[in-house]
mmCIF file of C-alpha atoms and ligand atoms in Angstrom:
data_model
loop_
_atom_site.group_PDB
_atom_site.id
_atom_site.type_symbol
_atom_site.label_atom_id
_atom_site.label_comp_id
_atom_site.label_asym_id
_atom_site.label_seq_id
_atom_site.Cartn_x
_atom_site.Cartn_y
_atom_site.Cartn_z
ATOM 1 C CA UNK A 1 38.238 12.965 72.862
ATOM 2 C CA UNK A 2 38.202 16.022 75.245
ATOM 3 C CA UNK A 3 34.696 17.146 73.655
ATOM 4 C CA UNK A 4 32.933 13.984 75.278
ATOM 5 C CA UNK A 5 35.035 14.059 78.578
ATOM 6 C CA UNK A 6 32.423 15.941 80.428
ATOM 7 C CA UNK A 7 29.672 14.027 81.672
ATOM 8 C CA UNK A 8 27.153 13.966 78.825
ATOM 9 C CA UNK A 9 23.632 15.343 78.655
ATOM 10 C CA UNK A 10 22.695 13.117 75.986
ATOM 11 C CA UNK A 11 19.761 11.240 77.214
ATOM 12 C CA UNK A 12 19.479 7.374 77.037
ATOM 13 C CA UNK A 13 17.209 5.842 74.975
ATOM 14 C CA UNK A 14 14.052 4.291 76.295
ATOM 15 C CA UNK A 15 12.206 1.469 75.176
ATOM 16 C CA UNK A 16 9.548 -1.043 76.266
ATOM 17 C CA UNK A 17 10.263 -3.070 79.377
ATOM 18 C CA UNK A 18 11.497 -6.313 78.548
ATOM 19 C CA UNK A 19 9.895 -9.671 79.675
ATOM 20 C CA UNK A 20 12.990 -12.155 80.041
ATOM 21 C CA UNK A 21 16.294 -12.015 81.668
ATOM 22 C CA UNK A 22 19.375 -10.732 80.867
ATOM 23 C CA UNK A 23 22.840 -12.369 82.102
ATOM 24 C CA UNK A 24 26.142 -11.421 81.094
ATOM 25 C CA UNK A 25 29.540 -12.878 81.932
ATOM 26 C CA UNK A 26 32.486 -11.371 82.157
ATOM 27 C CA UNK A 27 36.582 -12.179 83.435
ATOM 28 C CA UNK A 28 39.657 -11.722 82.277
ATOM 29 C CA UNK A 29 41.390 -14.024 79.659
ATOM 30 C CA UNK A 30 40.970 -17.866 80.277
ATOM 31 C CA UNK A 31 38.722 -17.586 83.230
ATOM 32 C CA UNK A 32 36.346 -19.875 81.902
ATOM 33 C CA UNK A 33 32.829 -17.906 80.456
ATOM 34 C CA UNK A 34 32.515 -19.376 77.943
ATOM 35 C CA UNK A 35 32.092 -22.839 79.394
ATOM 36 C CA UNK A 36 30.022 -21.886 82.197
ATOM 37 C CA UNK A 37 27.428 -19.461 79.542
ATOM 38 C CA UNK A 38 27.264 -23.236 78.292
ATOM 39 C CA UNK A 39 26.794 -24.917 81.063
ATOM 40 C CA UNK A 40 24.209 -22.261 82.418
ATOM 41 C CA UNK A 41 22.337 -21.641 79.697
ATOM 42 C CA UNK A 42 21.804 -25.988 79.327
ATOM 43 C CA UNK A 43 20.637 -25.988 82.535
ATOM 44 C CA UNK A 44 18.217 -23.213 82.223
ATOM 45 C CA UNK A 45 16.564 -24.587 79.000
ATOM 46 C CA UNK A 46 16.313 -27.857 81.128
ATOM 47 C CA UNK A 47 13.877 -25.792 83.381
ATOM 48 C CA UNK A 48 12.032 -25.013 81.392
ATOM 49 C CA UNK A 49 13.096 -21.673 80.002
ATOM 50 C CA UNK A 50 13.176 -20.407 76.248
ATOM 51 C CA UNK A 51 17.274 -19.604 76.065
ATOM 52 C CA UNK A 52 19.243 -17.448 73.796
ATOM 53 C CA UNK A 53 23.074 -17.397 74.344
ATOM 54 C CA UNK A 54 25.151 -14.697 72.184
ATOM 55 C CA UNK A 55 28.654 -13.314 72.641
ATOM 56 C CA UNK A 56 30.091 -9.988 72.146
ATOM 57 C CA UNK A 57 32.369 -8.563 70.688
ATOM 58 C CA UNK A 58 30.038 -10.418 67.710
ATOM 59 C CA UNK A 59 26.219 -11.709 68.069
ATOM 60 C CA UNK A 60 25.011 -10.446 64.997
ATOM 61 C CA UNK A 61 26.431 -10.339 61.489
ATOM 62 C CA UNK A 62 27.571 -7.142 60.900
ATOM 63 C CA UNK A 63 28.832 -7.126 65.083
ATOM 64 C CA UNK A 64 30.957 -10.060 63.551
ATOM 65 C CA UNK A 65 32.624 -8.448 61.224
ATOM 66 C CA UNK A 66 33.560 -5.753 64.232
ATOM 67 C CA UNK A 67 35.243 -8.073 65.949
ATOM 68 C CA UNK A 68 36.989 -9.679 63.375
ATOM 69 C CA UNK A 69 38.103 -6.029 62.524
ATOM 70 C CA UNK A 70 39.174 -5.625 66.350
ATOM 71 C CA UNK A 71 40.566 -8.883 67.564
ATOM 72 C CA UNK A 72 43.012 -9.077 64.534
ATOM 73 C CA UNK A 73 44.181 -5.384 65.651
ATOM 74 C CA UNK A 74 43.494 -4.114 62.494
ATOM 75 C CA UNK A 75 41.923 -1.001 64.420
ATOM 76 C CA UNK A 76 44.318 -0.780 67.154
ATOM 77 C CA UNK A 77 46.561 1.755 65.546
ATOM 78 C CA UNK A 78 43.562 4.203 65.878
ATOM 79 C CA UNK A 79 44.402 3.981 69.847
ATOM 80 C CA UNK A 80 41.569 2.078 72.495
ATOM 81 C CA UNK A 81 38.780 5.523 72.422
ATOM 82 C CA UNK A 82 38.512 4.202 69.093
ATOM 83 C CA UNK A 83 38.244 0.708 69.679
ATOM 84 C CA UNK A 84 35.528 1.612 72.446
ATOM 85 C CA UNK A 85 33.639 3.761 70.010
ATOM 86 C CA UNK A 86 33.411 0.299 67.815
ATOM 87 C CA UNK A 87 32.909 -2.409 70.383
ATOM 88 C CA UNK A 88 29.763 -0.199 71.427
ATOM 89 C CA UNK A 89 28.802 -0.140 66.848
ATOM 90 C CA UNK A 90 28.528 -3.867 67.137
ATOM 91 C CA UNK A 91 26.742 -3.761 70.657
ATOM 92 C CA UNK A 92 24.243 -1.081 69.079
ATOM 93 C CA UNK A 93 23.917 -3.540 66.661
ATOM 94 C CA UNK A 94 23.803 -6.730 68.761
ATOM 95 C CA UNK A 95 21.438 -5.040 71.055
ATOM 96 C CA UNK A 96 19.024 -4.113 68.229
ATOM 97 C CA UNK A 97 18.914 -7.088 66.087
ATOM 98 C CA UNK A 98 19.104 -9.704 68.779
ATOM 99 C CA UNK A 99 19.200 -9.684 72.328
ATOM 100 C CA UNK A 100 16.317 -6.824 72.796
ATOM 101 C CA UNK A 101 13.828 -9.104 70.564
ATOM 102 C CA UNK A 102 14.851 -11.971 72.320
ATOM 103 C CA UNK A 103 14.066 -10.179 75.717
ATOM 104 C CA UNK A 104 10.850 -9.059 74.459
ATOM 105 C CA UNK A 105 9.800 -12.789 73.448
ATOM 106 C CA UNK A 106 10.272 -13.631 77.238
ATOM 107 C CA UNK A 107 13.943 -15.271 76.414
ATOM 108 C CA UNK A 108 16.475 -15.770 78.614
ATOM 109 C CA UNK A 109 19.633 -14.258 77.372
ATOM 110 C CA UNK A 110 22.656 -15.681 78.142
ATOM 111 C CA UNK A 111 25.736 -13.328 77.039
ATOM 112 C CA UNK A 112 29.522 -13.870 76.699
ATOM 113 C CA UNK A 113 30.983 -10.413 77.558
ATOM 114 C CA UNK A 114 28.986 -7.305 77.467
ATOM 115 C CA UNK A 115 29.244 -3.409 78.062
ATOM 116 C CA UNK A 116 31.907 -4.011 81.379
ATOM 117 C CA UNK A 117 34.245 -5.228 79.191
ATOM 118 C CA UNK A 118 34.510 -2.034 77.595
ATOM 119 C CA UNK A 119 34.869 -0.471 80.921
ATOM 120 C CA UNK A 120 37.414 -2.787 81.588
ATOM 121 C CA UNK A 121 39.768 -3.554 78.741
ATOM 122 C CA UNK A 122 39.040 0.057 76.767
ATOM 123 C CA UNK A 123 38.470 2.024 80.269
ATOM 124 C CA UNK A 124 40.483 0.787 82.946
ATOM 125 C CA UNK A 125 43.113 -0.478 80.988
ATOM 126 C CA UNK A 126 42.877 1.593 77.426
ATOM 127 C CA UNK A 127 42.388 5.011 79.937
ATOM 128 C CA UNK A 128 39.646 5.979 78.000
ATOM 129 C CA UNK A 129 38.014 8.411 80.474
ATOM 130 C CA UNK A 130 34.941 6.927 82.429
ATOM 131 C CA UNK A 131 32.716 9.674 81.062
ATOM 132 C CA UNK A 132 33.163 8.964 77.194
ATOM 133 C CA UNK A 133 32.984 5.186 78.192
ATOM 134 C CA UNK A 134 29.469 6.312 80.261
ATOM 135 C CA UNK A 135 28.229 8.238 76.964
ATOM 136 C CA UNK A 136 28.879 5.324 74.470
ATOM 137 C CA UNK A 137 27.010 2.776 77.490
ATOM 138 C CA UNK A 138 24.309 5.317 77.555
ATOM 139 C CA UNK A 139 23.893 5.655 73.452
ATOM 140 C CA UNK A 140 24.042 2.512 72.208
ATOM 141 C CA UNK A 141 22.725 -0.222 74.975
ATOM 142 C CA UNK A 142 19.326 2.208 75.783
ATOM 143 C CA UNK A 143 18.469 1.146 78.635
ATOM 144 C CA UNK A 144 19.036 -2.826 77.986
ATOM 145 C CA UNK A 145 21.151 -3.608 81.038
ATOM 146 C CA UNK A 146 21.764 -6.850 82.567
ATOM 147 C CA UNK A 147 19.964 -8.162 85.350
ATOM 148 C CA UNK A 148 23.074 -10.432 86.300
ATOM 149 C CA UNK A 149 26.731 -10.343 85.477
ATOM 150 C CA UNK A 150 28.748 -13.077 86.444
ATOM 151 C CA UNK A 151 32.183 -12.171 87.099
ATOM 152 C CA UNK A 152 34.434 -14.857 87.219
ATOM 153 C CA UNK A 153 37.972 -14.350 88.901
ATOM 154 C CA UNK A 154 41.174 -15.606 88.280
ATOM 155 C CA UNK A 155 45.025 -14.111 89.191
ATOM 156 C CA UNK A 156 46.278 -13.546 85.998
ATOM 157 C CA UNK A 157 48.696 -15.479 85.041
ATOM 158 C CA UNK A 158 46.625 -18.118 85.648
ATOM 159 C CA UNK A 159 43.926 -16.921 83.584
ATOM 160 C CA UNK A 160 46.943 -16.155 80.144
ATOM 161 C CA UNK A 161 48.437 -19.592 80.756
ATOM 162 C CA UNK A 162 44.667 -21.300 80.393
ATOM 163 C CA UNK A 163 44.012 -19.356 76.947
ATOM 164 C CA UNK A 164 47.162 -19.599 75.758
ATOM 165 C CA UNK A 165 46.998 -23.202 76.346
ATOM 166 C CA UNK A 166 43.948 -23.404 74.895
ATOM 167 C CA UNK A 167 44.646 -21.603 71.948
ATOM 168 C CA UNK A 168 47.094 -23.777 71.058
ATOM 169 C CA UNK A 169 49.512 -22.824 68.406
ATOM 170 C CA UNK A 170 46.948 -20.153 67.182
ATOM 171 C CA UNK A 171 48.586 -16.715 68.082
ATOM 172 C CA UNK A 172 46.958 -14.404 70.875
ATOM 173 C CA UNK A 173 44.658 -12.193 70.122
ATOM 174 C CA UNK A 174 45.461 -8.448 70.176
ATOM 175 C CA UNK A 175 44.069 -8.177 73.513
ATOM 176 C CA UNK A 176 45.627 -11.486 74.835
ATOM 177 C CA UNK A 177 48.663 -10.141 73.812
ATOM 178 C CA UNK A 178 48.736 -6.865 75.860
ATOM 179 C CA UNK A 179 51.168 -7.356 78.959
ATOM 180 C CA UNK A 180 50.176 -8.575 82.364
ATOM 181 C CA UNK A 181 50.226 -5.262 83.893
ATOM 182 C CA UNK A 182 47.329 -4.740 81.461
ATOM 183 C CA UNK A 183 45.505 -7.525 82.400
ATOM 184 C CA UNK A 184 45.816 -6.667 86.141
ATOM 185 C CA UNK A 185 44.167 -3.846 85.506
ATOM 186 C CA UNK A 186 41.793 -5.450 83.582
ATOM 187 C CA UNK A 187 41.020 -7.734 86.697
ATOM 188 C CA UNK A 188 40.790 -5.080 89.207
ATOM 189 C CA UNK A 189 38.391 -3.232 86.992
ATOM 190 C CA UNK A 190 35.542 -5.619 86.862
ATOM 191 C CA UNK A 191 36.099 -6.263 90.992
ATOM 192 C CA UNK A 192 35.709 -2.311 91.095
ATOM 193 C CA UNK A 193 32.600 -3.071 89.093
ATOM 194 C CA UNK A 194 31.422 -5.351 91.194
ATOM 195 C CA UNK A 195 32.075 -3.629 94.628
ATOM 196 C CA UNK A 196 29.852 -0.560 92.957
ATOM 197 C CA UNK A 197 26.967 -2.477 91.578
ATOM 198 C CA UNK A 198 26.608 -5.570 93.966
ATOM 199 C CA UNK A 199 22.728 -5.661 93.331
ATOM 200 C CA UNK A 200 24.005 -6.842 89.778
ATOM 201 C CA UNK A 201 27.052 -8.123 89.896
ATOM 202 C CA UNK A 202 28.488 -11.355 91.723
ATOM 203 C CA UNK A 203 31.729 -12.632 91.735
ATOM 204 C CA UNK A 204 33.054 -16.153 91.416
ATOM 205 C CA UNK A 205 36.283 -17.676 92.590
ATOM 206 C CA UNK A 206 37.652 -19.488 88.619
ATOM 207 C CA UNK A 207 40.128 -21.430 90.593
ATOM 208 C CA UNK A 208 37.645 -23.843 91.661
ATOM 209 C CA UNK A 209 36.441 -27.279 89.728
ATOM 210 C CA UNK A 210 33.971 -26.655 87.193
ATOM 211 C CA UNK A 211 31.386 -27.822 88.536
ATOM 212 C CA UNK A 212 31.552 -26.295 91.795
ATOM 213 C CA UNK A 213 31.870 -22.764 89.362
ATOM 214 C CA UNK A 214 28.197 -24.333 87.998
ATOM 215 C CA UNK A 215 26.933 -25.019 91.202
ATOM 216 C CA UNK A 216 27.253 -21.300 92.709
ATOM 217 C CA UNK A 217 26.154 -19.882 89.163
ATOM 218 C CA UNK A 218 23.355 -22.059 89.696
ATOM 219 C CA UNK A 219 22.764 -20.772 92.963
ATOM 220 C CA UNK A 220 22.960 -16.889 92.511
ATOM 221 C CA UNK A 221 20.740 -17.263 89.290
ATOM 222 C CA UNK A 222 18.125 -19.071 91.552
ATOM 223 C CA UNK A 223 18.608 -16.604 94.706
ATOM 224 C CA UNK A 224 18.438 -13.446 92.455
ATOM 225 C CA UNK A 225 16.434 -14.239 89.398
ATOM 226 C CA UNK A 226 14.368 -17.346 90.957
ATOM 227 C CA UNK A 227 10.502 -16.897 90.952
HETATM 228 P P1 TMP B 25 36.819 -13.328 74.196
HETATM 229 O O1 TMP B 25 38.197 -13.637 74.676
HETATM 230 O O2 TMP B 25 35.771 -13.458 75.246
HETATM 231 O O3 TMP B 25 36.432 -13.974 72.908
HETATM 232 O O4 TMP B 25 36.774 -11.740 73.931
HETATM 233 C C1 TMP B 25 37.491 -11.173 72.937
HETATM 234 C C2 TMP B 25 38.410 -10.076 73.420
HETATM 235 O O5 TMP B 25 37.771 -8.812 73.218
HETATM 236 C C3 TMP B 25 38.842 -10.143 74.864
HETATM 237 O O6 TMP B 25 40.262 -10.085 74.906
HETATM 238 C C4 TMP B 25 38.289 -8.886 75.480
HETATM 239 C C5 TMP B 25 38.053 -7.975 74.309
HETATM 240 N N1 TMP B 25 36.927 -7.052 74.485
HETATM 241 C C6 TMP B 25 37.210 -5.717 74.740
HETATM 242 O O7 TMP B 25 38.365 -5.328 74.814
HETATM 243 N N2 TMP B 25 36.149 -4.851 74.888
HETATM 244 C C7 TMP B 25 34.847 -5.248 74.794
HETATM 245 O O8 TMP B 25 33.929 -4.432 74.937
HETATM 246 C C8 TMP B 25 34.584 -6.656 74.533
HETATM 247 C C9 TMP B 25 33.166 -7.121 74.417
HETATM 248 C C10 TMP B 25 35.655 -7.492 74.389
#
C-alpha cells in the first residue's frame, strides 16, 4: 500500500466533454437513495429529459459480478485497500460501458452511490489513506465527475434499523454488518465531503417525509442544474 501513499503523478484521463448531467446519491445505510433516485429520476423524464438511472457497486454486467463478489464478503479477508481497488474495477467498468455513453447522448444520469462511497466506507472508515483512494478516483472515473451529489442524512441508528427492517429476514450485508462506530464514521465522512465540495454536494435532512425529501431534491436540481 505504502508505494501509492504519496500523492500520485499519474495523470487523469481526459475525454470529450459530456452533454447531459450527472447526479449521484449517496448516505449511509437505510437513508433512503434509492427511493428518492426513483422518485427523481420519474420526475425528470416527466420534463422532458432522456433519463438513465444505474447503481454502483453494479451498473454493468461484469460491475455486477463485483459486487456480488464484495457485498457477500467474499473479498473482505483481503482487508478494505483491496476492496477499494475493486469497487473502482467495476466503476472503470460502469463508467466505460454505461454512464459516459449515456452522458454523451445528452442523458441524464441518475446514480445510486458513486466514487464518495469509496471515500467513505473504504477511506474514512476502511483507513485506506486519502491519497491511494485519490489515485484509484483519478484512474478509473477520468474525469467523469458528478455535477450533483445528493447526500442524504440520517443518525445512524436510525438509518441500520430502516435497512434492517427492510431487509427483512435476509441477513446484512457485509457492510451493513460492520458496527455503528463504523457507520458513524461513515456519516461524518460524506458531511466532510460535503463541507469541502459545496459547489457539488448538498445535503438533505432523511428524517423528513418523503415527499418533503422530493420536494428539496427537486429544488436543488432546479436551482443548480435548471436552464
Ligand atoms: P447499497 O446499500 O446502496 O446497495 O450499497 C451496497 C453497499 O456497498 C453499501 O453498504 C456501501 C458499500 N459500498 C462501499 O463500501 N464502497 C463503494 O464504493 C460503494 C459504491 C458501495
Amino acid at each position: 500500500m505504502s508505494d501509492i501513499d504519496e500523492e500520485s503523478d499519474i495523470d487523469e484521463v481526459q475525454h470529450d466533454a459530456p452533454a447531459g448531467r450527472f447526479i449521484t446519491f449517496e448516505g449511509g445505510e437505510g437513508v433512503g437513495k434509492s427511493t428518492q433516485a426513483g422518485i427523481l429520476a420519474n420526475r425528470l423524464a416527466r420534463a422532458g429529459h432522456s433519463v438513465f438511472t444505474t447503481r454502483e457497486p453494479g451498473g454493468s454486467p461484469l460491475a455486477e459480478e463485483i459486487r456480488e463478489a464484495l457485498l457477500t464478503g467474499r473479498v473482505s479477508d483481503m482487508g478494505p485497500f483491496a476492496e477499494a481497488i475493486l469497487f473502482s474495477v467495476a466503476r472503470q467498468d460502469h463508467v466505460d460501458r454505461s454512464i459516459r455513453g449515456a452522458l454523451m447522448e445528452g442523458a441524464w444520469v441518475v446514480c445510486d452511490r458513486f466514487m464518495d462511497s469509496t471515500r467513505a466506507y473504504q477511506g474514512a472508515a476502511g483507513g485506506v489513506p486519502r491519497p491511494a483512494i485519490n489515485a484509484l478516483e483519478r484512474l478509473t472515473i477520468g474525469g467523469v465527475l458528478p455535477d450533483l451529489t445528493v447526500i442524504l442524512d440520517l443518525p445512524v441508528e436510525v438509518g441500520l434499523a430502516r435497512a434492517s427492517e427492510r431487509a427483512g429476514d435476509a441477513a446484512p450485508d457485509r457492510f451493513e454488518a460492520q458496527d455503528v462506530a463504523l457507520h458513524q464514521r461513515v456519516r461524518r465522512a460524506f458531511l466532510d465531503i460535503a463541507e469541502e465540495e459545496p459547489h457539488r454536494c448538498i445535503v438533505i435532512d432523511a428524517r423528513q417525509p418523503e415527499a418533503v425529501i422530493a420536494e428539496d431534491i427537486w429544488e436543488a436540481v432546479e436551482a443548480r442544474l435548471g436552464p
